[in-house]
XYZ file of C-alpha atoms in Angstrom:
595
model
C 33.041 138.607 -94.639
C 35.633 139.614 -92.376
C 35.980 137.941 -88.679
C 39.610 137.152 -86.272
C 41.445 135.007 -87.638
C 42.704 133.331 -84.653
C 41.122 130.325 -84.897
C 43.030 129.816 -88.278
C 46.132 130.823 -86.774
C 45.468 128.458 -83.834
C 43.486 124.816 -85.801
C 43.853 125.117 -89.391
C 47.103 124.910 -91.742
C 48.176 125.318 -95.158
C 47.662 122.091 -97.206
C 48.899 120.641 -100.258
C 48.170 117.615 -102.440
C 51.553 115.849 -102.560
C 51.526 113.883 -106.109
C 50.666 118.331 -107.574
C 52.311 118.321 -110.998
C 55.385 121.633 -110.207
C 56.811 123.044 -113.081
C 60.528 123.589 -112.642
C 61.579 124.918 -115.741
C 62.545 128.596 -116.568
C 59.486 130.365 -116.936
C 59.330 132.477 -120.257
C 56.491 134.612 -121.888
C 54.634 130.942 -123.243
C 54.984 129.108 -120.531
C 51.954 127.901 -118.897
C 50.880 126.957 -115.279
C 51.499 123.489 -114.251
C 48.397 121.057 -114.772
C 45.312 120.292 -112.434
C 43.464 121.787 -109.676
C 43.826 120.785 -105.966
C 41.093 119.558 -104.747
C 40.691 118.762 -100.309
C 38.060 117.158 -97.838
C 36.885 116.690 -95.003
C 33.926 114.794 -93.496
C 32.719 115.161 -90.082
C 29.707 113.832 -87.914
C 27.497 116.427 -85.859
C 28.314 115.754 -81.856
C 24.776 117.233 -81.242
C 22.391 119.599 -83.118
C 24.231 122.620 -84.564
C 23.421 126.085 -84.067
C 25.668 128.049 -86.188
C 28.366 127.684 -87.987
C 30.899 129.829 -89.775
C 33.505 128.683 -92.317
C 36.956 130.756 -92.599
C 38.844 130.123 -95.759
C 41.593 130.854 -97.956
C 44.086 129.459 -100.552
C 47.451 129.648 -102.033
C 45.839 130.225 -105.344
C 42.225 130.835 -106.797
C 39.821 128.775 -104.710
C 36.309 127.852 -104.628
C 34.715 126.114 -101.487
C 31.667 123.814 -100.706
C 29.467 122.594 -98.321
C 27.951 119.473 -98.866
C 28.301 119.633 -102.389
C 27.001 123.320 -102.568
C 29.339 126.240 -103.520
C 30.053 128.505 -100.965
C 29.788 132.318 -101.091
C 29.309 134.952 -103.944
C 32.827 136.094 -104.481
C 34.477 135.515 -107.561
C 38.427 135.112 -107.894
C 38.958 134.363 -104.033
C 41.286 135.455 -102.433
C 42.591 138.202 -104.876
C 45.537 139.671 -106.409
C 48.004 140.291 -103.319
C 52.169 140.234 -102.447
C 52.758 136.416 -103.008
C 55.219 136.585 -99.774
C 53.282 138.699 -97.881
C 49.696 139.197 -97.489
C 46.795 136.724 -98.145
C 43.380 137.320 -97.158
C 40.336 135.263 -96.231
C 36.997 134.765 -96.164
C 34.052 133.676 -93.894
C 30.870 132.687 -94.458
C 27.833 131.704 -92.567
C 27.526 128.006 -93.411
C 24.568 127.102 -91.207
C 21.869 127.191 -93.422
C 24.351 124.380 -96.224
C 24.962 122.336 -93.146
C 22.525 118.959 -92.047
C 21.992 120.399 -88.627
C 20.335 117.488 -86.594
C 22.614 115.119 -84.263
C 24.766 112.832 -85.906
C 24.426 114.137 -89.417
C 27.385 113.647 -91.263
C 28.500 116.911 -93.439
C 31.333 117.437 -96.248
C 33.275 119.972 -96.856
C 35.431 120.588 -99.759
C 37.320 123.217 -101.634
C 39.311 123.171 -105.056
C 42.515 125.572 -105.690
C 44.088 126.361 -109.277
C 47.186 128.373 -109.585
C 46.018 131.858 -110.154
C 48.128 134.876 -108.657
C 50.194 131.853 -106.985
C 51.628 129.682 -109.553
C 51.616 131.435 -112.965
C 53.768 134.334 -114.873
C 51.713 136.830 -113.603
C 53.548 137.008 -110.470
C 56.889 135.635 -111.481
C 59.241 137.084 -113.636
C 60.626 135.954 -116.542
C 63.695 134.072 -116.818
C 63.255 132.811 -113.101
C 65.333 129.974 -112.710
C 63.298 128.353 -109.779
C 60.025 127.911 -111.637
C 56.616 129.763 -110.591
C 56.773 131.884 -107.798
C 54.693 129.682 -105.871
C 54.799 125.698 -106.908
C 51.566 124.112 -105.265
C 48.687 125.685 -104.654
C 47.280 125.408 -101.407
C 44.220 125.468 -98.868
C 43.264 126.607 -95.187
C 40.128 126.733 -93.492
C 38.773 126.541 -89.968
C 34.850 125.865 -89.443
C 33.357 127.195 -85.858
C 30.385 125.023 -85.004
C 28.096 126.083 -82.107
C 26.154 123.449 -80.493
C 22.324 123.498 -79.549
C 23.964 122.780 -75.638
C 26.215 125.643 -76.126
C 29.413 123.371 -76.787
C 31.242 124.505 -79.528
C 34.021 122.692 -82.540
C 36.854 123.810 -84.307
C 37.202 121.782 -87.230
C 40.504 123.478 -89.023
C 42.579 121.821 -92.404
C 45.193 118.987 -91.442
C 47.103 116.514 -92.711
C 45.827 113.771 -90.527
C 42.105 113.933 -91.372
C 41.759 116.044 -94.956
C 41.904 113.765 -97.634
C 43.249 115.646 -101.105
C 43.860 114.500 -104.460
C 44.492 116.325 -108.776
C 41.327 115.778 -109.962
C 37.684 117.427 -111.422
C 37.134 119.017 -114.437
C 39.489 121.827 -114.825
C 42.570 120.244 -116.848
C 44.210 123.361 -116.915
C 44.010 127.306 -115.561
C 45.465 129.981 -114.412
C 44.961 134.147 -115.111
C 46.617 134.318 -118.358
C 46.042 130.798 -119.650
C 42.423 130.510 -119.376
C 40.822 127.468 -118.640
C 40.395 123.897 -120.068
C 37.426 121.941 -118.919
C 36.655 118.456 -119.611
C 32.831 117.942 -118.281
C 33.241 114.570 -118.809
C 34.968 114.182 -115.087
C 33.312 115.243 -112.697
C 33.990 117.722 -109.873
C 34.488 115.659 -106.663
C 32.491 118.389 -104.914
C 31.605 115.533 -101.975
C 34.997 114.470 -101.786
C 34.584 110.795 -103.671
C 37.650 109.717 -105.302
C 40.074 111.636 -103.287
C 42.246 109.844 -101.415
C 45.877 111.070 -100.610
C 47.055 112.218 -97.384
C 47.733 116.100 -97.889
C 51.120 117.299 -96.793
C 52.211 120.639 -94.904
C 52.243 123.517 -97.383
C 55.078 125.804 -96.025
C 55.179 128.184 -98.838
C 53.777 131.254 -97.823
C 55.261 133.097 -94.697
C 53.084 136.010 -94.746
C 50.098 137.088 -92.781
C 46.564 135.850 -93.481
C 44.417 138.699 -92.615
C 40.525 138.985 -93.112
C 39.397 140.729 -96.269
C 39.670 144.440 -96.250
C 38.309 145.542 -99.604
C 38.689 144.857 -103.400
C 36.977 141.683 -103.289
C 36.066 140.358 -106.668
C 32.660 139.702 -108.167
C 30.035 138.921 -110.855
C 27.842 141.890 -112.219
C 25.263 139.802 -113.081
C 22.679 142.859 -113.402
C 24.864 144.057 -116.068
C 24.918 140.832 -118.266
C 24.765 140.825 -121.908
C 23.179 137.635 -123.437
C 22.568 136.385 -127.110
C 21.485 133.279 -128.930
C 20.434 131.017 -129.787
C 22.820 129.972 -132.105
C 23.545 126.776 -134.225
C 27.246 125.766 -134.415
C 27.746 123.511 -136.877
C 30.663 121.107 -137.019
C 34.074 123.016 -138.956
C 32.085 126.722 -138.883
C 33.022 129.586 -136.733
C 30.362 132.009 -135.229
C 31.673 134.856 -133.410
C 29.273 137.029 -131.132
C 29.273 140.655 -130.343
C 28.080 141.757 -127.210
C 28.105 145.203 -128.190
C 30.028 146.366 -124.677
C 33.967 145.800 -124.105
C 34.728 144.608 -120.339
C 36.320 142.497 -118.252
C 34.229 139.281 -117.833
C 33.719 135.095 -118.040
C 31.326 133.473 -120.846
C 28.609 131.427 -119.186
C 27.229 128.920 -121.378
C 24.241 126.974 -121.884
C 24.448 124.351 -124.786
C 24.461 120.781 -125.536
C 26.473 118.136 -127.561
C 27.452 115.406 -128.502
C 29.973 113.811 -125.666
C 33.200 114.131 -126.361
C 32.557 117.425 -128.682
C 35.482 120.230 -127.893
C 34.570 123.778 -127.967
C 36.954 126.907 -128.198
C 35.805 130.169 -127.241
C 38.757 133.199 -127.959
C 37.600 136.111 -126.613
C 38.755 139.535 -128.355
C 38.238 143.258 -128.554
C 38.553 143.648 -132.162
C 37.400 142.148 -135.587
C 39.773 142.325 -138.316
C 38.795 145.355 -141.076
C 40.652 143.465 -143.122
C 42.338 140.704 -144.469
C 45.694 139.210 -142.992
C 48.780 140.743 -144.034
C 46.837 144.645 -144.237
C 46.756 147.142 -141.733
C 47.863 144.466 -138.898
C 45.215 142.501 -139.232
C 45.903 138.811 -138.043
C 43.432 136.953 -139.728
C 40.725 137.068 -142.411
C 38.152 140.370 -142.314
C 35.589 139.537 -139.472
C 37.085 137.527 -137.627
C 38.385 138.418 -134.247
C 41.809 139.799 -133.943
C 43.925 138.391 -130.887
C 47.268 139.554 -131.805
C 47.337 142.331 -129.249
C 47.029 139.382 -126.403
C 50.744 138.697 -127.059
C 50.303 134.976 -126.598
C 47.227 134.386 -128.325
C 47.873 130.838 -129.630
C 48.325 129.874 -125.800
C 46.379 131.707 -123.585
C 42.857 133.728 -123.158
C 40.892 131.165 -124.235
C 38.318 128.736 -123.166
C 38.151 125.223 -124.737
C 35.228 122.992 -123.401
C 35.112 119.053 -124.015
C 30.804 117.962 -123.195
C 29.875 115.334 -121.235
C 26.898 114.632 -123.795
C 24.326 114.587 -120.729
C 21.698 116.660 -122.451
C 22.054 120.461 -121.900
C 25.658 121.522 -119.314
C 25.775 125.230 -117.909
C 29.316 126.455 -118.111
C 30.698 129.570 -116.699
C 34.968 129.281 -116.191
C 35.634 130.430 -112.403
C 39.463 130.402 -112.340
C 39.984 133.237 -114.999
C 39.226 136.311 -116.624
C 39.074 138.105 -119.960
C 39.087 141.469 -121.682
C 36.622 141.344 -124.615
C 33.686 142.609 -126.375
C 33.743 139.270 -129.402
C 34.300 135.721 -128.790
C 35.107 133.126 -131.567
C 32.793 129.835 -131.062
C 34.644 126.609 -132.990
C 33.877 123.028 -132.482
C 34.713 119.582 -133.149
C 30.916 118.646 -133.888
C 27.605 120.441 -133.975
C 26.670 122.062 -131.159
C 23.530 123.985 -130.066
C 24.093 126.954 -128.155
C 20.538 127.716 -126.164
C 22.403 131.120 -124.707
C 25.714 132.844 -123.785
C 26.458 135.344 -121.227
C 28.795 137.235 -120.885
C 28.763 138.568 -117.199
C 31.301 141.493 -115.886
C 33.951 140.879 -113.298
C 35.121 143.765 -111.230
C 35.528 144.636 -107.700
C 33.102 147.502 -108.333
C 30.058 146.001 -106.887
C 26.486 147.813 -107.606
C 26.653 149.001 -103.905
C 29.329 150.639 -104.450
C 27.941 153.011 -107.160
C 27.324 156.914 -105.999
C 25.914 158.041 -109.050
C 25.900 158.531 -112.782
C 25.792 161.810 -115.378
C 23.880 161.756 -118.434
C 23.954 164.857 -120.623
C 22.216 165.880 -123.991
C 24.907 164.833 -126.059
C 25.197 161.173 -127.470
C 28.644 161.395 -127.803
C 29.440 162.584 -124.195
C 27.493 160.128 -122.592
C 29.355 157.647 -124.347
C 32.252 159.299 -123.379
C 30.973 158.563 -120.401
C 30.380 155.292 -120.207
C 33.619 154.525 -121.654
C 35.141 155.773 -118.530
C 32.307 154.145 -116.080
C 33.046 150.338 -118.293
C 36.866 151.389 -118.071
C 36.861 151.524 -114.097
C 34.775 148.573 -113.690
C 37.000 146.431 -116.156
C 40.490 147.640 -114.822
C 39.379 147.823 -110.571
C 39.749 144.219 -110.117
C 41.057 142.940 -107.264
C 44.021 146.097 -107.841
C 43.956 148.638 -110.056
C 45.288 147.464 -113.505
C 45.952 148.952 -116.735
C 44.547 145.968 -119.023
C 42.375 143.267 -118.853
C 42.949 141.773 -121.908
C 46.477 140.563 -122.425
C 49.250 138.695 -120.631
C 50.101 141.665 -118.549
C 47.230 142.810 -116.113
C 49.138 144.449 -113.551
C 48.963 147.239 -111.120
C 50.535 149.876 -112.755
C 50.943 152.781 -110.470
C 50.829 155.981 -112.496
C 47.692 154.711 -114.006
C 46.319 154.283 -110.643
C 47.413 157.767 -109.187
C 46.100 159.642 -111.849
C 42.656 158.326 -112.771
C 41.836 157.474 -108.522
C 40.245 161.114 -108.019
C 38.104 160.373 -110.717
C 36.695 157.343 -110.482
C 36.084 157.934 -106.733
C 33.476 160.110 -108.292
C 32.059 157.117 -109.982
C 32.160 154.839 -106.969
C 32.756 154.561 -102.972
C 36.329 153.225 -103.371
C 37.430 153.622 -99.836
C 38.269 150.055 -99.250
C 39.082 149.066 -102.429
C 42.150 151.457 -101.898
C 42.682 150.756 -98.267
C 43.621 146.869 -99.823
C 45.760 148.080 -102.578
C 47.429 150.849 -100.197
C 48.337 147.784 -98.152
C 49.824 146.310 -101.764
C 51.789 149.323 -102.320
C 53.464 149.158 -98.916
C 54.343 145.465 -99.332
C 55.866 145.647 -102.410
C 58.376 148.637 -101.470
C 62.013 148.383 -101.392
C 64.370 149.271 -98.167
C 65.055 152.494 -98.735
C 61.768 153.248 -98.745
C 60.600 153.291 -102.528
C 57.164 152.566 -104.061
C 57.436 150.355 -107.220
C 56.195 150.626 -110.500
C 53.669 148.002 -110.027
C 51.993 146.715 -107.208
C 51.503 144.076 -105.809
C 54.751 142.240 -106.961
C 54.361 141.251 -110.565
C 56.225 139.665 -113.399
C 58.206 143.004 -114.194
C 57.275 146.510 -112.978
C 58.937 145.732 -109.598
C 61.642 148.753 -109.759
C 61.476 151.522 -107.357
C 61.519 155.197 -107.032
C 60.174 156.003 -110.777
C 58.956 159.603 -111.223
C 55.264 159.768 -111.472
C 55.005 156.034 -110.643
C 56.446 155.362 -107.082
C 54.309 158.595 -106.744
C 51.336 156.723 -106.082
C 52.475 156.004 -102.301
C 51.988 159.463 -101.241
C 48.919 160.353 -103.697
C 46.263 157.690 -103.095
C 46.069 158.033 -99.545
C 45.477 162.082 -100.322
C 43.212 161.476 -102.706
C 40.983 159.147 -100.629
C 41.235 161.029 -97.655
C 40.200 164.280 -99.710
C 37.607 162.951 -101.633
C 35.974 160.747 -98.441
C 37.166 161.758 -95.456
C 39.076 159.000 -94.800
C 41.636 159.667 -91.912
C 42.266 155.763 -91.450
C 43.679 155.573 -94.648
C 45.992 158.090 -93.525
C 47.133 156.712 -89.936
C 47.692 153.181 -92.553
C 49.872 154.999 -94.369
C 51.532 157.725 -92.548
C 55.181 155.937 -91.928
C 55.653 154.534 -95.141
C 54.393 157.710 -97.114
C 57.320 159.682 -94.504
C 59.984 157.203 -95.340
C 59.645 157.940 -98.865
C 59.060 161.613 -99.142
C 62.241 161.935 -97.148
C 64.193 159.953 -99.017
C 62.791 162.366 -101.989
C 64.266 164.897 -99.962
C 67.568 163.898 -99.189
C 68.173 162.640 -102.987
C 66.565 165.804 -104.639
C 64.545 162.873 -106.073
C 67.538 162.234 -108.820
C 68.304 158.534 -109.059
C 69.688 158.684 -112.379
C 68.226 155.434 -112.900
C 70.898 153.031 -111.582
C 69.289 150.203 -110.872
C 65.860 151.408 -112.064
C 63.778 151.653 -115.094
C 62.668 155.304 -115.251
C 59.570 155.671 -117.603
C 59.643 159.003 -117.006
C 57.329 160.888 -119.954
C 56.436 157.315 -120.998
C 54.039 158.137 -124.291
C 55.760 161.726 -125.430
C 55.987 162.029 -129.501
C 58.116 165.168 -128.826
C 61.690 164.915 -128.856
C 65.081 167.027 -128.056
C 67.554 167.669 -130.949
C 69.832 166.241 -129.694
C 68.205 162.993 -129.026
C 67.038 162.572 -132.333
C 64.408 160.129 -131.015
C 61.648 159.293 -129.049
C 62.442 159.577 -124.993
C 60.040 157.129 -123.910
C 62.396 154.488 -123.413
C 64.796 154.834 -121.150
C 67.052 153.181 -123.079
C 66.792 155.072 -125.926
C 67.681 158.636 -124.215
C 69.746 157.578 -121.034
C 72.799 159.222 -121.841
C 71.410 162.586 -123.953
C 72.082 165.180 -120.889
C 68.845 167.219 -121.835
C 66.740 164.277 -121.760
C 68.476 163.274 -118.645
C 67.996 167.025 -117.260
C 64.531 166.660 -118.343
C 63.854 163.276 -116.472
C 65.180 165.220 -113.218
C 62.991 168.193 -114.030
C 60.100 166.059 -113.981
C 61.308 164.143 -110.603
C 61.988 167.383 -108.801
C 57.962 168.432 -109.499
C 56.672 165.193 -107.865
C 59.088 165.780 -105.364
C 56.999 169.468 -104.295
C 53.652 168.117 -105.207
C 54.470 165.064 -102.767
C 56.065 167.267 -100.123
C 52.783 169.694 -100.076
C 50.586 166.602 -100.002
C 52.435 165.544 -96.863
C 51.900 168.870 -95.253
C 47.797 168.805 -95.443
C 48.081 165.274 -94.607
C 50.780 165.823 -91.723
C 47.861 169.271 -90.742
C 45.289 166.420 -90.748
C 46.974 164.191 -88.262
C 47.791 166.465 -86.203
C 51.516 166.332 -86.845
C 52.567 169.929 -86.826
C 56.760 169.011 -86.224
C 56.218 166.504 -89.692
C 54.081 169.047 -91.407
C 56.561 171.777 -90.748
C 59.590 169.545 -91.913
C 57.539 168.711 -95.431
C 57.077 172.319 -95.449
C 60.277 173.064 -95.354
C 60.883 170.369 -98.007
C 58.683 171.430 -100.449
C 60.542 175.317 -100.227
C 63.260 173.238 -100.609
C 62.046 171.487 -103.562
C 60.915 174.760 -105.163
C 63.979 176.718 -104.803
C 65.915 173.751 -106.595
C 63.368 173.823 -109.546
C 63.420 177.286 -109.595
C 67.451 177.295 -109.305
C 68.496 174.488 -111.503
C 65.281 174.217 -114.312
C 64.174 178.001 -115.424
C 66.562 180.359 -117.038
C 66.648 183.996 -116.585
C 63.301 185.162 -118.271
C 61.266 182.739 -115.710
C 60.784 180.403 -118.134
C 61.836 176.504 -118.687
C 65.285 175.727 -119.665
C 65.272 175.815 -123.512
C 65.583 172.437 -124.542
C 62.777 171.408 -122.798
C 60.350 174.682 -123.118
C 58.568 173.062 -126.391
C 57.247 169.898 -124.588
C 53.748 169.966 -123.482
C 54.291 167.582 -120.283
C 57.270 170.052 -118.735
C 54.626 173.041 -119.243
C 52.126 171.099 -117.320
């Protein structure tokens, strides 16, 4: 993984399958992505025997690639969660050994695309008028051959000699949607049946970069299987695999053809019947209503092909879930499920683990160890369950110290770093959630747009990480000094300030709640209180700058940020604490402002 990308910039191009089904319509909370995967390929006849061969690849949208019918690589998820407008990365792989080698062999390539983290709500905000963010997914690829005589090919994605077409199994997919699969067509993984003429895909502007870090995969040495089971026609089973995560369902079953499965994977079963407590349907069965669309999404429905016993595992999707719900059309024999963790915490990555004398720690534990490994995927995100998914910043800043304990997650945060700075606005503000998402895109929020500043410190500290640093430096400036010259108060205008998001403690003169911005906007102590809280990030950001500036070498910048964090102090200490030394009264009671 990981080679110039020259010879993409210079051979191959972004393609598209003309007749793609685009949806147009305003996108909303239930609306799904558009139909169909893309599917591309290419043939091509060896000019002598071939050497080596490497394949660099990449798509507008989840991909999968193949050589000569076999799937390519061990990533999962390609290419990742990244700034729709500007960053994409790719991938290449040593092809040789998938490749008929000998003199006028003829090989295939082929690759298929859905629409995830291109074309679905994830990445597009609701109410956009234009449709998806992106409207057709799209491939690129350039294979190097070397030649037993030395010569060497460039064989790179076109529109005169790719052929493309909607087709294969996957009826429907994307991140939040799930997948439908119909085995009964079959996956044109040697390129039969597709026959259109791909057009130029001029979409994404961007830079396509080789992949830095975060890469997604299967943890297939941490799979949980059961079965056999017996699903008979108009019965529900639903399994327990006895360990929440983020993961995919592989199945092994047979059929009758035509037979329609539904898997709905859940965290929960209902205590109770529906009506009590919030339960959602009756007691033991699995309760989906935290999903927020889930009559529409997070599911898995599987029509057989009948041809004795079918392996399924869905590829362009994810889920959150310890239970799934098995229902089906007819009888169906279930030899085994798995269900097999996604994350971008690979076992390499590991340092170490504790394990105590208490039963209840260790869990404690592992709670946090399944936690990190469900929630680092592809970028730091706060859920992996429902229809959100997103890389929340203050969740990121304040649990990265500690699960760089758990793992080596240098380059997992050199990628997202790289998120962060795309997804900031001119003045120099980190959002709320990065890469760009379907809301979470507002700037300069306290304890959120923080992250800029202390994920670069905290990888650097806890790994010695100066490149991380250098990566960093101006953007991490630009935004500390715009702390600075704003006293960090931006009184929200044009912002959604979470501020102390999850507080039960209220001001009198509130009379409610402050979590929501809405909700205490215009009470001046929680408005005080909001600034209070700014003005603190403000010094602890200023004092990271200064190590950081000390690190580098930058004594002029570390003596500004110096100076700035005085500055920052003397404000608290002039505008927040009353005469006795203590917090301003109205805010002296709340356990975050003591903190």
């Amino acid at each position: 993984v990981g080679c110039s990308l020259s010879a993409v910039a210079a051979e191959g191009v972004w393609i598209s399958v003309p007749e793609a089904p685009v949806y147009d319509g305003v996108v909303t909370v239930k609306t799904r992505a558009a139909d169909g995967t893309s599917w591309f390929t290419r043939s091509f006849t060896n000019d002598n025997e071939i050497v080596s061969a490497k394949w660099t690849v990449s798509g507008l949208g989840v991909f999968e690639a193949y050589v000569n019918g076999v799937r390519v690589g061990e990533d999962f998820l390609k290419p990742g969660y990244t700034h729709h407008a500007k960053t994409k990365y790719s991938f290449t792989y040593d092809v040789a050994d998938l490749l008929k080698k000998a003199k006028g062999s003829t090989n295939i390539l082929t690759a298929e695309v859905s629409a995830g983290w291109w074309r679905d709500k994830i990445v597009t905000r609701h109410g956009n008028r234009g449709g998806f963010t992106g409207r057709k997914s799209a491939f690129i690829g350039t294979l190097e051959l070397t030649y037993k005589d030395g010569a060497k090919e460039t064989i790179g994605t076109d529109t005169d000699l790719w052929r493309c077409g909607i087709a294969g199994s996957v009826v429907q997919a994307s991140i939040f949607d799930g997948e439908t699969y119909d085995a009964r067509i079959k996956n044109p993984v040697l390129g039969g049946g597709l026959n259109s003429v791909p057009e130029l895909n001029k979409e994404f502007k961007g830079e396509l970069l080789p992949t830095i870090g975060a890469e997604v995969t299967l943890r297939r040495d941490l799979a949980m299987s059961r079965g056999p089971y017996s699903l008979k026609k108009g019965k529900t089973i639903v399994v327990d695999f006895g360990q929440n995560c983020a993961g995919v369902p592989e199945f092994v079953f047979r059929a009758k053809r035509g037979t329609m499965l539904t898997a709905l994977p859940a965290e929960m079963l209902n205590d109770a019947d529906k009506g009590k407590r919030g339960c959602d349907g009756p007691k033991g069965s699995v309760y989906r209503a935290n999903l927020r669309q889930p009559n529409i999404g997070m599911f898995v429905k599987y029509t057989f092909s009948g041809e004795g016993t079918e392996v399924y595992m869905p590829r362009f999707t994810f889920f959150g879930y310890r239970y799934i719900s098995l229902t089906a059309t007819d009888d169906v024999e279930i030899e085994r499920i798995t269900s097999i963790p996604v994350t971008s915490v690979t076992k390499e990555m590991e340092l170490g683990k504790v394990e105590t004398g208490d039963k209840d720690l260790n869990r404690f534990i592992a709670n946090v160890y399944w936690g990190q490994l469900s929630n680092y995927l592809s970028v730091p995100t706060d859920c992996p369950q429902r229809n959100e998914r997103l890389g929340w910043t203050a969740d990121t800043q304040v649990f990265c110290e500690a699960g760089s304990f758990n793992a080596d997650t240098r380059r997992f945060f050199h990628k997202y770093s790289r998120d962060l700075r795309d997804s900031r606005c001119r003045q120099g503000g980190y959002p709320s959630v990065a890469p760009f998402g379907q809301y979470g895109n507002e700037t300069f929020s306290l304890g959120w747009a923080d992250a800029g500043v202390i994920v670069p410190w905290t990888v650097w500290r806890q790994f010695g990480d100066i490149e991380i640093l250098k990566e960093n430096w101006d953007a991490m400036s630009k935004f500390v000094r715009r702390l600075d010259a704003i006293k960090y108060d931006v009184d929200g205008k044009g912002n959604y300030i979470y501020a102390d998001w999850l507080s039960y403690e209220t001001f009198e003169t509130c009379g409610n709640s402050f979590g929501s911005w809405k909700n205490w906007s215009k009470h001046p102590d929680a408005l005080n209180y909001r600034r209070y809280l700014a003005a603190c990030y403000w010094l602890y950001d200023a004092r990271l700058m200064v190590e950081m500036a000390n690190a580098l070498g930058k004594t002029e910048d570390a003596a500004w940020f110096a100076a700035s964090a005085d500055r920052a102090l003397k404000h608290i200490r002039e505008k927040y604490l009353e005469e006795d030394g203590q917090l301003l009264k109205p805010m002296r009671h709340l356990q975050t402002a003591n903190v």
